[in-house]
């Protein structure tokens, strides 16, 4: 099954074309990495996926629902962790989760059940009453993941979620999200510009200068005796030279 389908996506800021005829899909239950250097178009794509920007060309479908024709149904099936934190620092972990549940119209009983489950799943039970401003970066990200999963999305989107974390916290967050895929069947789109956050068995999408330059399993995109780093450099260098 397809978790996310992007068809012929194009977007321009005035005369500058940020995305050009981008099409790809991500499979249900898979960890898909969206990779690209700065300026590749990742941020524009995320803004379109989350409807921060309106679609100009093409369409996006989340679990089969079109963002152009059925935006509410599509967004209900999407959970998002943005690069910049959107947690309320002056509320506790649990208060942040309850606020999100209320925004989604969850009855109190259902909200209680799901909050307890996510606190346990994200290993945040002992920090439920801690003010968010007192948490380190890694734990704040876990709160954001818990919040994003409360309404049971089909696809979890993490936009440069490891930005600003120390190496140990970055590695732990990456491993934690992968465990959600493996253990819970979660579909994940993880955007990054860091090659060490990509594993050989991941599905990989590479953007550069607004164009899709490669899609497939990470270990299938490298030529013989070529590392992922070398393949990435080759793919992005070739486009830059075209």
JSON list of C-alpha atoms in Angstrom, two decimals:
[
{"chain": "A", "resi": 1, "resn": "UNK", "atom": "CA", "xyz": [0.00, 0.00, 0.00]},
{"chain": "A", "resi": 2, "resn": "UNK", "atom": "CA", "xyz": [1.04, 3.60, -0.62]},
{"chain": "A", "resi": 3, "resn": "UNK", "atom": "CA", "xyz": [1.33, 5.93, 2.38]},
{"chain": "A", "resi": 4, "resn": "UNK", "atom": "CA", "xyz": [2.26, 9.02, 0.36]},
{"chain": "A", "resi": 5, "resn": "UNK", "atom": "CA", "xyz": [1.93, 9.72, -3.36]},
{"chain": "A", "resi": 6, "resn": "UNK", "atom": "CA", "xyz": [3.41, 12.88, -4.89]},
{"chain": "A", "resi": 7, "resn": "UNK", "atom": "CA", "xyz": [2.43, 13.51, -8.51]},
{"chain": "A", "resi": 8, "resn": "UNK", "atom": "CA", "xyz": [4.07, 16.04, -10.84]},
{"chain": "A", "resi": 9, "resn": "UNK", "atom": "CA", "xyz": [4.65, 18.57, -8.07]},
{"chain": "A", "resi": 10, "resn": "UNK", "atom": "CA", "xyz": [5.87, 22.01, -9.05]},
{"chain": "A", "resi": 11, "resn": "UNK", "atom": "CA", "xyz": [6.24, 25.22, -7.08]},
{"chain": "A", "resi": 12, "resn": "UNK", "atom": "CA", "xyz": [7.76, 28.62, -7.79]},
{"chain": "A", "resi": 13, "resn": "UNK", "atom": "CA", "xyz": [8.57, 31.69, -5.69]},
{"chain": "A", "resi": 14, "resn": "UNK", "atom": "CA", "xyz": [7.93, 34.29, -8.35]},
{"chain": "A", "resi": 15, "resn": "UNK", "atom": "CA", "xyz": [10.44, 33.60, -11.13]},
{"chain": "A", "resi": 16, "resn": "UNK", "atom": "CA", "xyz": [12.44, 31.10, -9.07]},
{"chain": "A", "resi": 17, "resn": "UNK", "atom": "CA", "xyz": [11.40, 27.48, -9.56]},
{"chain": "A", "resi": 18, "resn": "UNK", "atom": "CA", "xyz": [11.77, 25.64, -6.23]},
{"chain": "A", "resi": 19, "resn": "UNK", "atom": "CA", "xyz": [10.31, 22.27, -7.32]},
{"chain": "A", "resi": 20, "resn": "UNK", "atom": "CA", "xyz": [10.07, 20.91, -10.85]},
{"chain": "A", "resi": 21, "resn": "UNK", "atom": "CA", "xyz": [7.82, 17.97, -11.83]},
{"chain": "A", "resi": 22, "resn": "UNK", "atom": "CA", "xyz": [8.58, 15.97, -8.67]},
{"chain": "A", "resi": 23, "resn": "UNK", "atom": "CA", "xyz": [6.86, 12.58, -8.43]},
{"chain": "A", "resi": 24, "resn": "UNK", "atom": "CA", "xyz": [7.48, 9.76, -5.93]},
{"chain": "A", "resi": 25, "resn": "UNK", "atom": "CA", "xyz": [5.68, 7.41, -3.55]},
{"chain": "A", "resi": 26, "resn": "UNK", "atom": "CA", "xyz": [6.42, 5.95, -0.12]},
{"chain": "A", "resi": 27, "resn": "UNK", "atom": "CA", "xyz": [5.32, 2.50, 1.04]},
{"chain": "A", "resi": 28, "resn": "UNK", "atom": "CA", "xyz": [3.25, 1.77, 4.12]},
{"chain": "A", "resi": 29, "resn": "UNK", "atom": "CA", "xyz": [5.29, 0.63, 7.10]},
{"chain": "A", "resi": 30, "resn": "UNK", "atom": "CA", "xyz": [8.62, 1.79, 5.66]},
{"chain": "A", "resi": 31, "resn": "UNK", "atom": "CA", "xyz": [11.25, 4.28, 6.83]},
{"chain": "A", "resi": 32, "resn": "UNK", "atom": "CA", "xyz": [11.76, 6.60, 3.85]},
{"chain": "A", "resi": 33, "resn": "UNK", "atom": "CA", "xyz": [14.56, 9.15, 3.95]},
{"chain": "A", "resi": 34, "resn": "UNK", "atom": "CA", "xyz": [14.22, 12.35, 1.92]},
{"chain": "A", "resi": 35, "resn": "UNK", "atom": "CA", "xyz": [17.76, 13.53, 1.34]},
{"chain": "A", "resi": 36, "resn": "UNK", "atom": "CA", "xyz": [19.16, 16.61, -0.28]},
{"chain": "A", "resi": 37, "resn": "UNK", "atom": "CA", "xyz": [21.70, 19.39, 0.24]},
{"chain": "A", "resi": 38, "resn": "UNK", "atom": "CA", "xyz": [20.65, 22.83, 1.44]},
{"chain": "A", "resi": 39, "resn": "UNK", "atom": "CA", "xyz": [18.49, 24.48, -1.21]},
{"chain": "A", "resi": 40, "resn": "UNK", "atom": "CA", "xyz": [17.35, 21.17, -2.69]},
{"chain": "A", "resi": 41, "resn": "UNK", "atom": "CA", "xyz": [13.65, 21.94, -2.20]},
{"chain": "A", "resi": 42, "resn": "UNK", "atom": "CA", "xyz": [13.00, 19.82, 0.90]},
{"chain": "A", "resi": 43, "resn": "UNK", "atom": "CA", "xyz": [11.55, 22.70, 2.92]},
{"chain": "A", "resi": 44, "resn": "UNK", "atom": "CA", "xyz": [9.24, 23.70, 0.09]},
{"chain": "A", "resi": 45, "resn": "UNK", "atom": "CA", "xyz": [8.05, 20.11, -0.26]},
{"chain": "A", "resi": 46, "resn": "UNK", "atom": "CA", "xyz": [7.33, 19.89, 3.49]},
{"chain": "A", "resi": 47, "resn": "UNK", "atom": "CA", "xyz": [5.43, 23.19, 3.37]},
{"chain": "A", "resi": 48, "resn": "UNK", "atom": "CA", "xyz": [3.27, 21.80, 0.56]},
{"chain": "A", "resi": 49, "resn": "UNK", "atom": "CA", "xyz": [2.73, 18.46, 2.35]},
{"chain": "A", "resi": 50, "resn": "UNK", "atom": "CA", "xyz": [1.51, 20.26, 5.47]},
{"chain": "A", "resi": 51, "resn": "UNK", "atom": "CA", "xyz": [-0.48, 22.88, 3.53]},
{"chain": "A", "resi": 52, "resn": "UNK", "atom": "CA", "xyz": [1.58, 25.78, 4.82]},
{"chain": "A", "resi": 53, "resn": "UNK", "atom": "CA", "xyz": [1.71, 26.57, 1.08]},
{"chain": "A", "resi": 54, "resn": "UNK", "atom": "CA", "xyz": [-1.08, 25.98, -1.40]},
{"chain": "A", "resi": 55, "resn": "UNK", "atom": "CA", "xyz": [-0.44, 23.62, -4.29]},
{"chain": "A", "resi": 56, "resn": "UNK", "atom": "CA", "xyz": [0.44, 25.29, -7.57]},
{"chain": "A", "resi": 57, "resn": "UNK", "atom": "CA", "xyz": [1.08, 22.27, -9.79]},
{"chain": "A", "resi": 58, "resn": "UNK", "atom": "CA", "xyz": [0.40, 18.57, -9.27]},
{"chain": "A", "resi": 59, "resn": "UNK", "atom": "CA", "xyz": [-1.16, 16.80, -6.30]},
{"chain": "A", "resi": 60, "resn": "UNK", "atom": "CA", "xyz": [-0.26, 15.03, -3.06]},
{"chain": "A", "resi": 61, "resn": "UNK", "atom": "CA", "xyz": [-2.22, 12.08, -1.65]},
{"chain": "A", "resi": 62, "resn": "UNK", "atom": "CA", "xyz": [-1.89, 10.86, 1.94]},
{"chain": "A", "resi": 63, "resn": "UNK", "atom": "CA", "xyz": [-3.28, 7.33, 2.36]},
{"chain": "A", "resi": 64, "resn": "UNK", "atom": "CA", "xyz": [-5.19, 7.88, -0.87]},
{"chain": "A", "resi": 65, "resn": "UNK", "atom": "CA", "xyz": [-6.71, 11.25, 0.08]},
{"chain": "A", "resi": 66, "resn": "UNK", "atom": "CA", "xyz": [-5.91, 14.23, -2.14]},
{"chain": "A", "resi": 67, "resn": "UNK", "atom": "CA", "xyz": [-4.60, 17.39, -0.52]},
{"chain": "A", "resi": 68, "resn": "UNK", "atom": "CA", "xyz": [-6.12, 19.31, -3.42]},
{"chain": "A", "resi": 69, "resn": "UNK", "atom": "CA", "xyz": [-9.63, 17.80, -3.29]},
{"chain": "A", "resi": 70, "resn": "UNK", "atom": "CA", "xyz": [-9.87, 16.33, 0.25]},
{"chain": "A", "resi": 71, "resn": "UNK", "atom": "CA", "xyz": [-7.47, 18.40, 2.36]},
{"chain": "A", "resi": 72, "resn": "UNK", "atom": "CA", "xyz": [-9.13, 17.75, 5.71]},
{"chain": "A", "resi": 73, "resn": "UNK", "atom": "CA", "xyz": [-9.16, 13.98, 5.25]},
{"chain": "A", "resi": 74, "resn": "UNK", "atom": "CA", "xyz": [-5.56, 13.99, 4.01]},
{"chain": "A", "resi": 75, "resn": "UNK", "atom": "CA", "xyz": [-4.25, 16.10, 6.92]},
{"chain": "A", "resi": 76, "resn": "UNK", "atom": "CA", "xyz": [-6.08, 13.93, 9.46]},
{"chain": "A", "resi": 77, "resn": "UNK", "atom": "CA", "xyz": [-3.86, 11.06, 8.34]},
{"chain": "A", "resi": 78, "resn": "UNK", "atom": "CA", "xyz": [-0.62, 12.99, 8.71]},
{"chain": "A", "resi": 79, "resn": "UNK", "atom": "CA", "xyz": [1.45, 13.47, 11.87]},
{"chain": "A", "resi": 80, "resn": "UNK", "atom": "CA", "xyz": [4.16, 16.12, 11.74]},
{"chain": "A", "resi": 81, "resn": "UNK", "atom": "CA", "xyz": [7.30, 16.98, 13.69]},
{"chain": "A", "resi": 82, "resn": "UNK", "atom": "CA", "xyz": [8.64, 20.26, 12.33]},
{"chain": "A", "resi": 83, "resn": "UNK", "atom": "CA", "xyz": [12.29, 21.31, 12.39]},
{"chain": "A", "resi": 84, "resn": "UNK", "atom": "CA", "xyz": [11.45, 24.18, 14.75]},
{"chain": "A", "resi": 85, "resn": "UNK", "atom": "CA", "xyz": [9.73, 23.02, 17.93]},
{"chain": "A", "resi": 86, "resn": "UNK", "atom": "CA", "xyz": [6.08, 24.03, 18.32]},
{"chain": "A", "resi": 87, "resn": "UNK", "atom": "CA", "xyz": [5.66, 22.85, 21.92]},
{"chain": "A", "resi": 88, "resn": "UNK", "atom": "CA", "xyz": [4.47, 25.28, 24.60]},
{"chain": "A", "resi": 89, "resn": "UNK", "atom": "CA", "xyz": [7.50, 25.58, 26.88]},
{"chain": "A", "resi": 90, "resn": "UNK", "atom": "CA", "xyz": [5.42, 26.78, 29.82]},
{"chain": "A", "resi": 91, "resn": "UNK", "atom": "CA", "xyz": [3.15, 23.72, 29.83]},
{"chain": "A", "resi": 92, "resn": "UNK", "atom": "CA", "xyz": [4.02, 20.27, 31.10]},
{"chain": "A", "resi": 93, "resn": "UNK", "atom": "CA", "xyz": [4.50, 17.28, 28.84]},
{"chain": "A", "resi": 94, "resn": "UNK", "atom": "CA", "xyz": [1.00, 16.00, 29.60]},
{"chain": "A", "resi": 95, "resn": "UNK", "atom": "CA", "xyz": [-0.58, 19.44, 29.19]},
{"chain": "A", "resi": 96, "resn": "UNK", "atom": "CA", "xyz": [0.92, 19.76, 25.71]},
{"chain": "A", "resi": 97, "resn": "UNK", "atom": "CA", "xyz": [-0.55, 16.39, 24.78]},
{"chain": "A", "resi": 98, "resn": "UNK", "atom": "CA", "xyz": [-3.97, 17.23, 26.20]},
{"chain": "A", "resi": 99, "resn": "UNK", "atom": "CA", "xyz": [-4.07, 20.48, 24.28]},
{"chain": "A", "resi": 100, "resn": "UNK", "atom": "CA", "xyz": [-3.35, 18.65, 21.04]},
{"chain": "A", "resi": 101, "resn": "UNK", "atom": "CA", "xyz": [-6.02, 16.03, 21.80]},
{"chain": "A", "resi": 102, "resn": "UNK", "atom": "CA", "xyz": [-8.55, 18.81, 22.41]},
{"chain": "A", "resi": 103, "resn": "UNK", "atom": "CA", "xyz": [-7.68, 20.45, 19.07]},
{"chain": "A", "resi": 104, "resn": "UNK", "atom": "CA", "xyz": [-8.50, 17.15, 17.38]},
{"chain": "A", "resi": 105, "resn": "UNK", "atom": "CA", "xyz": [-11.83, 16.92, 19.21]},
{"chain": "A", "resi": 106, "resn": "UNK", "atom": "CA", "xyz": [-11.00, 13.74, 21.14]},
{"chain": "A", "resi": 107, "resn": "UNK", "atom": "CA", "xyz": [-13.45, 12.81, 23.92]},
{"chain": "A", "resi": 108, "resn": "UNK", "atom": "CA", "xyz": [-11.76, 12.89, 27.37]},
{"chain": "A", "resi": 109, "resn": "UNK", "atom": "CA", "xyz": [-11.79, 9.12, 27.78]},
{"chain": "A", "resi": 110, "resn": "UNK", "atom": "CA", "xyz": [-10.13, 8.51, 24.42]},
{"chain": "A", "resi": 111, "resn": "UNK", "atom": "CA", "xyz": [-7.62, 11.31, 25.06]},
{"chain": "A", "resi": 112, "resn": "UNK", "atom": "CA", "xyz": [-6.67, 9.76, 28.42]},
{"chain": "A", "resi": 113, "resn": "UNK", "atom": "CA", "xyz": [-6.18, 6.35, 26.83]},
{"chain": "A", "resi": 114, "resn": "UNK", "atom": "CA", "xyz": [-4.02, 7.60, 23.99]},
{"chain": "A", "resi": 115, "resn": "UNK", "atom": "CA", "xyz": [-1.96, 9.96, 26.16]},
{"chain": "A", "resi": 116, "resn": "UNK", "atom": "CA", "xyz": [-1.12, 7.12, 28.54]},
{"chain": "A", "resi": 117, "resn": "UNK", "atom": "CA", "xyz": [-0.15, 4.89, 25.62]},
{"chain": "A", "resi": 118, "resn": "UNK", "atom": "CA", "xyz": [2.10, 7.50, 24.01]},
{"chain": "A", "resi": 119, "resn": "UNK", "atom": "CA", "xyz": [3.76, 8.47, 27.29]},
{"chain": "A", "resi": 120, "resn": "UNK", "atom": "CA", "xyz": [4.64, 4.81, 27.73]},
{"chain": "A", "resi": 121, "resn": "UNK", "atom": "CA", "xyz": [5.67, 4.25, 24.11]},
{"chain": "A", "resi": 122, "resn": "UNK", "atom": "CA", "xyz": [7.91, 7.32, 24.08]},
{"chain": "A", "resi": 123, "resn": "UNK", "atom": "CA", "xyz": [9.29, 6.48, 27.56]},
{"chain": "A", "resi": 124, "resn": "UNK", "atom": "CA", "xyz": [8.04, 9.77, 28.98]},
{"chain": "A", "resi": 125, "resn": "UNK", "atom": "CA", "xyz": [5.91, 8.53, 31.88]},
{"chain": "A", "resi": 126, "resn": "UNK", "atom": "CA", "xyz": [8.24, 9.86, 34.56]},
{"chain": "A", "resi": 127, "resn": "UNK", "atom": "CA", "xyz": [8.33, 13.25, 32.84]},
{"chain": "A", "resi": 128, "resn": "UNK", "atom": "CA", "xyz": [4.61, 13.74, 32.34]},
{"chain": "A", "resi": 129, "resn": "UNK", "atom": "CA", "xyz": [4.48, 16.65, 34.83]},
{"chain": "A", "resi": 130, "resn": "UNK", "atom": "CA", "xyz": [7.79, 18.19, 33.79]},
{"chain": "A", "resi": 131, "resn": "UNK", "atom": "CA", "xyz": [7.67, 21.61, 32.14]},
{"chain": "A", "resi": 132, "resn": "UNK", "atom": "CA", "xyz": [8.83, 21.28, 28.54]},
{"chain": "A", "resi": 133, "resn": "UNK", "atom": "CA", "xyz": [11.43, 24.03, 28.97]},
{"chain": "A", "resi": 134, "resn": "UNK", "atom": "CA", "xyz": [13.17, 21.77, 31.51]},
{"chain": "A", "resi": 135, "resn": "UNK", "atom": "CA", "xyz": [13.61, 18.90, 29.02]},
{"chain": "A", "resi": 136, "resn": "UNK", "atom": "CA", "xyz": [16.67, 18.32, 26.88]},
{"chain": "A", "resi": 137, "resn": "UNK", "atom": "CA", "xyz": [16.42, 18.40, 23.09]},
{"chain": "A", "resi": 138, "resn": "UNK", "atom": "CA", "xyz": [16.02, 14.65, 22.69]},
{"chain": "A", "resi": 139, "resn": "UNK", "atom": "CA", "xyz": [13.14, 14.42, 25.14]},
{"chain": "A", "resi": 140, "resn": "UNK", "atom": "CA", "xyz": [11.41, 17.42, 23.57]},
{"chain": "A", "resi": 141, "resn": "UNK", "atom": "CA", "xyz": [11.52, 15.60, 20.24]},
{"chain": "A", "resi": 142, "resn": "UNK", "atom": "CA", "xyz": [9.93, 12.55, 21.87]},
{"chain": "A", "resi": 143, "resn": "UNK", "atom": "CA", "xyz": [7.13, 14.74, 23.21]},
{"chain": "A", "resi": 144, "resn": "UNK", "atom": "CA", "xyz": [6.58, 16.06, 19.69]},
{"chain": "A", "resi": 145, "resn": "UNK", "atom": "CA", "xyz": [6.46, 12.52, 18.32]},
{"chain": "A", "resi": 146, "resn": "UNK", "atom": "CA", "xyz": [3.97, 11.51, 21.04]},
{"chain": "A", "resi": 147, "resn": "UNK", "atom": "CA", "xyz": [1.83, 14.51, 20.15]},
{"chain": "A", "resi": 148, "resn": "UNK", "atom": "CA", "xyz": [2.01, 13.75, 16.42]},
{"chain": "A", "resi": 149, "resn": "UNK", "atom": "CA", "xyz": [0.83, 10.17, 16.99]},
{"chain": "A", "resi": 150, "resn": "UNK", "atom": "CA", "xyz": [-2.14, 10.91, 19.26]},
{"chain": "A", "resi": 151, "resn": "UNK", "atom": "CA", "xyz": [-4.65, 11.14, 16.42]},
{"chain": "A", "resi": 152, "resn": "UNK", "atom": "CA", "xyz": [-3.39, 7.89, 14.82]},
{"chain": "A", "resi": 153, "resn": "UNK", "atom": "CA", "xyz": [-1.91, 9.18, 11.55]},
{"chain": "A", "resi": 154, "resn": "UNK", "atom": "CA", "xyz": [-1.06, 6.89, 8.64]},
{"chain": "A", "resi": 155, "resn": "UNK", "atom": "CA", "xyz": [2.18, 8.76, 7.96]},
{"chain": "A", "resi": 156, "resn": "UNK", "atom": "CA", "xyz": [4.63, 10.39, 10.37]},
{"chain": "A", "resi": 157, "resn": "UNK", "atom": "CA", "xyz": [6.60, 13.23, 8.80]},
{"chain": "A", "resi": 158, "resn": "UNK", "atom": "CA", "xyz": [9.78, 14.42, 10.55]},
{"chain": "A", "resi": 159, "resn": "UNK", "atom": "CA", "xyz": [11.42, 17.49, 9.02]},
{"chain": "A", "resi": 160, "resn": "UNK", "atom": "CA", "xyz": [15.11, 17.69, 10.01]},
{"chain": "A", "resi": 161, "resn": "UNK", "atom": "CA", "xyz": [14.00, 16.42, 13.42]},
{"chain": "A", "resi": 162, "resn": "UNK", "atom": "CA", "xyz": [17.57, 15.86, 14.64]},
{"chain": "A", "resi": 163, "resn": "UNK", "atom": "CA", "xyz": [18.64, 19.46, 14.00]},
{"chain": "A", "resi": 164, "resn": "UNK", "atom": "CA", "xyz": [20.36, 20.95, 17.04]},
{"chain": "A", "resi": 165, "resn": "UNK", "atom": "CA", "xyz": [20.74, 17.65, 18.89]},
{"chain": "A", "resi": 166, "resn": "UNK", "atom": "CA", "xyz": [24.07, 16.34, 20.10]},
{"chain": "A", "resi": 167, "resn": "UNK", "atom": "CA", "xyz": [25.37, 13.22, 18.27]},
{"chain": "A", "resi": 168, "resn": "UNK", "atom": "CA", "xyz": [24.19, 10.76, 20.94]},
{"chain": "A", "resi": 169, "resn": "UNK", "atom": "CA", "xyz": [20.68, 12.26, 21.05]},
{"chain": "A", "resi": 170, "resn": "UNK", "atom": "CA", "xyz": [20.53, 12.38, 17.25]},
{"chain": "A", "resi": 171, "resn": "UNK", "atom": "CA", "xyz": [21.41, 8.69, 17.01]},
{"chain": "A", "resi": 172, "resn": "UNK", "atom": "CA", "xyz": [18.92, 7.76, 19.75]},
{"chain": "A", "resi": 173, "resn": "UNK", "atom": "CA", "xyz": [16.10, 9.66, 18.05]},
{"chain": "A", "resi": 174, "resn": "UNK", "atom": "CA", "xyz": [16.83, 8.04, 14.70]},
{"chain": "A", "resi": 175, "resn": "UNK", "atom": "CA", "xyz": [16.83, 4.58, 16.30]},
{"chain": "A", "resi": 176, "resn": "UNK", "atom": "CA", "xyz": [13.61, 5.33, 18.16]},
{"chain": "A", "resi": 177, "resn": "UNK", "atom": "CA", "xyz": [11.73, 6.35, 15.00]},
{"chain": "A", "resi": 178, "resn": "UNK", "atom": "CA", "xyz": [13.01, 3.26, 13.20]},
{"chain": "A", "resi": 179, "resn": "UNK", "atom": "CA", "xyz": [11.65, 1.13, 16.03]},
{"chain": "A", "resi": 180, "resn": "UNK", "atom": "CA", "xyz": [8.22, 2.68, 15.43]},
{"chain": "A", "resi": 181, "resn": "UNK", "atom": "CA", "xyz": [8.42, 1.40, 11.85]},
{"chain": "A", "resi": 182, "resn": "UNK", "atom": "CA", "xyz": [9.66, -2.05, 12.81]},
{"chain": "A", "resi": 183, "resn": "UNK", "atom": "CA", "xyz": [7.51, -2.65, 15.89]},
{"chain": "A", "resi": 184, "resn": "UNK", "atom": "CA", "xyz": [4.37, -0.60, 15.16]},
{"chain": "A", "resi": 185, "resn": "UNK", "atom": "CA", "xyz": [4.23, -0.62, 11.36]},
{"chain": "A", "resi": 186, "resn": "UNK", "atom": "CA", "xyz": [4.42, 3.18, 11.25]},
{"chain": "A", "resi": 187, "resn": "UNK", "atom": "CA", "xyz": [5.09, 4.82, 7.87]},
{"chain": "A", "resi": 188, "resn": "UNK", "atom": "CA", "xyz": [7.80, 7.47, 8.22]},
{"chain": "A", "resi": 189, "resn": "UNK", "atom": "CA", "xyz": [9.15, 10.20, 5.96]},
{"chain": "A", "resi": 190, "resn": "UNK", "atom": "CA", "xyz": [12.39, 11.50, 7.50]},
{"chain": "A", "resi": 191, "resn": "UNK", "atom": "CA", "xyz": [13.94, 14.55, 5.83]},
{"chain": "A", "resi": 192, "resn": "UNK", "atom": "CA", "xyz": [17.62, 15.23, 6.35]},
{"chain": "A", "resi": 193, "resn": "UNK", "atom": "CA", "xyz": [20.78, 16.51, 4.75]},
{"chain": "A", "resi": 194, "resn": "UNK", "atom": "CA", "xyz": [22.94, 14.16, 6.86]},
{"chain": "A", "resi": 195, "resn": "UNK", "atom": "CA", "xyz": [24.02, 10.96, 5.17]},
{"chain": "A", "resi": 196, "resn": "UNK", "atom": "CA", "xyz": [24.80, 9.17, 8.43]},
{"chain": "A", "resi": 197, "resn": "UNK", "atom": "CA", "xyz": [21.07, 9.18, 9.25]},
{"chain": "A", "resi": 198, "resn": "UNK", "atom": "CA", "xyz": [20.37, 6.90, 6.28]},
{"chain": "A", "resi": 199, "resn": "UNK", "atom": "CA", "xyz": [20.77, 3.11, 6.40]},
{"chain": "A", "resi": 200, "resn": "UNK", "atom": "CA", "xyz": [21.35, 0.78, 3.45]},
{"chain": "A", "resi": 201, "resn": "UNK", "atom": "CA", "xyz": [17.91, -0.84, 3.77]},
{"chain": "A", "resi": 202, "resn": "UNK", "atom": "CA", "xyz": [16.01, 2.47, 3.83]},
{"chain": "A", "resi": 203, "resn": "UNK", "atom": "CA", "xyz": [13.88, 3.69, 0.98]},
{"chain": "A", "resi": 204, "resn": "UNK", "atom": "CA", "xyz": [15.61, 6.83, -0.24]},
{"chain": "A", "resi": 205, "resn": "UNK", "atom": "CA", "xyz": [14.49, 9.88, -2.20]},
{"chain": "A", "resi": 206, "resn": "UNK", "atom": "CA", "xyz": [17.13, 12.39, -3.31]},
{"chain": "A", "resi": 207, "resn": "UNK", "atom": "CA", "xyz": [16.27, 15.95, -4.28]},
{"chain": "A", "resi": 208, "resn": "UNK", "atom": "CA", "xyz": [18.64, 18.53, -5.69]},
{"chain": "A", "resi": 209, "resn": "UNK", "atom": "CA", "xyz": [17.90, 21.98, -7.06]},
{"chain": "A", "resi": 210, "resn": "UNK", "atom": "CA", "xyz": [14.20, 21.25, -7.02]},
{"chain": "A", "resi": 211, "resn": "UNK", "atom": "CA", "xyz": [14.35, 18.04, -9.04]},
{"chain": "A", "resi": 212, "resn": "UNK", "atom": "CA", "xyz": [14.08, 14.38, -8.10]},
{"chain": "A", "resi": 213, "resn": "UNK", "atom": "CA", "xyz": [17.42, 12.79, -8.96]},
{"chain": "A", "resi": 214, "resn": "UNK", "atom": "CA", "xyz": [16.99, 9.29, -7.47]},
{"chain": "A", "resi": 215, "resn": "UNK", "atom": "CA", "xyz": [14.51, 7.02, -5.72]},
{"chain": "A", "resi": 216, "resn": "UNK", "atom": "CA", "xyz": [14.89, 3.46, -4.45]},
{"chain": "A", "resi": 217, "resn": "UNK", "atom": "CA", "xyz": [16.50, 1.44, -1.68]},
{"chain": "A", "resi": 218, "resn": "UNK", "atom": "CA", "xyz": [19.61, 3.21, -0.50]},
{"chain": "A", "resi": 219, "resn": "UNK", "atom": "CA", "xyz": [21.83, 0.22, -1.23]},
{"chain": "A", "resi": 220, "resn": "UNK", "atom": "CA", "xyz": [20.51, 0.05, -4.82]},
{"chain": "A", "resi": 221, "resn": "UNK", "atom": "CA", "xyz": [21.49, 3.62, -5.71]},
{"chain": "A", "resi": 222, "resn": "UNK", "atom": "CA", "xyz": [25.23, 3.07, -5.35]},
{"chain": "A", "resi": 223, "resn": "UNK", "atom": "CA", "xyz": [27.32, 1.63, -8.16]},
{"chain": "A", "resi": 224, "resn": "UNK", "atom": "CA", "xyz": [29.77, -1.23, -7.54]},
{"chain": "A", "resi": 225, "resn": "UNK", "atom": "CA", "xyz": [32.43, -0.33, -4.96]},
{"chain": "A", "resi": 226, "resn": "UNK", "atom": "CA", "xyz": [30.72, 3.02, -4.37]},
{"chain": "A", "resi": 227, "resn": "UNK", "atom": "CA", "xyz": [29.62, 4.28, -0.95]},
{"chain": "A", "resi": 228, "resn": "UNK", "atom": "CA", "xyz": [26.34, 6.11, -0.37]},
{"chain": "A", "resi": 229, "resn": "UNK", "atom": "CA", "xyz": [28.35, 9.29, 0.15]},
{"chain": "A", "resi": 230, "resn": "UNK", "atom": "CA", "xyz": [30.00, 8.84, -3.23]},
{"chain": "A", "resi": 231, "resn": "UNK", "atom": "CA", "xyz": [26.68, 8.04, -4.92]},
{"chain": "A", "resi": 232, "resn": "UNK", "atom": "CA", "xyz": [25.08, 11.13, -3.38]},
{"chain": "A", "resi": 233, "resn": "UNK", "atom": "CA", "xyz": [27.95, 13.33, -4.55]},
{"chain": "A", "resi": 234, "resn": "UNK", "atom": "CA", "xyz": [27.74, 11.84, -8.05]},
{"chain": "A", "resi": 235, "resn": "UNK", "atom": "CA", "xyz": [23.97, 12.29, -8.33]},
{"chain": "A", "resi": 236, "resn": "UNK", "atom": "CA", "xyz": [23.92, 15.86, -7.09]},
{"chain": "A", "resi": 237, "resn": "UNK", "atom": "CA", "xyz": [27.09, 16.87, -8.96]},
{"chain": "A", "resi": 238, "resn": "UNK", "atom": "CA", "xyz": [25.72, 15.54, -12.25]},
{"chain": "A", "resi": 239, "resn": "UNK", "atom": "CA", "xyz": [22.56, 17.60, -11.92]},
{"chain": "A", "resi": 240, "resn": "UNK", "atom": "CA", "xyz": [24.51, 20.71, -10.96]},
{"chain": "A", "resi": 241, "resn": "UNK", "atom": "CA", "xyz": [26.64, 20.32, -14.07]},
{"chain": "A", "resi": 242, "resn": "UNK", "atom": "CA", "xyz": [23.69, 19.72, -16.42]}
]
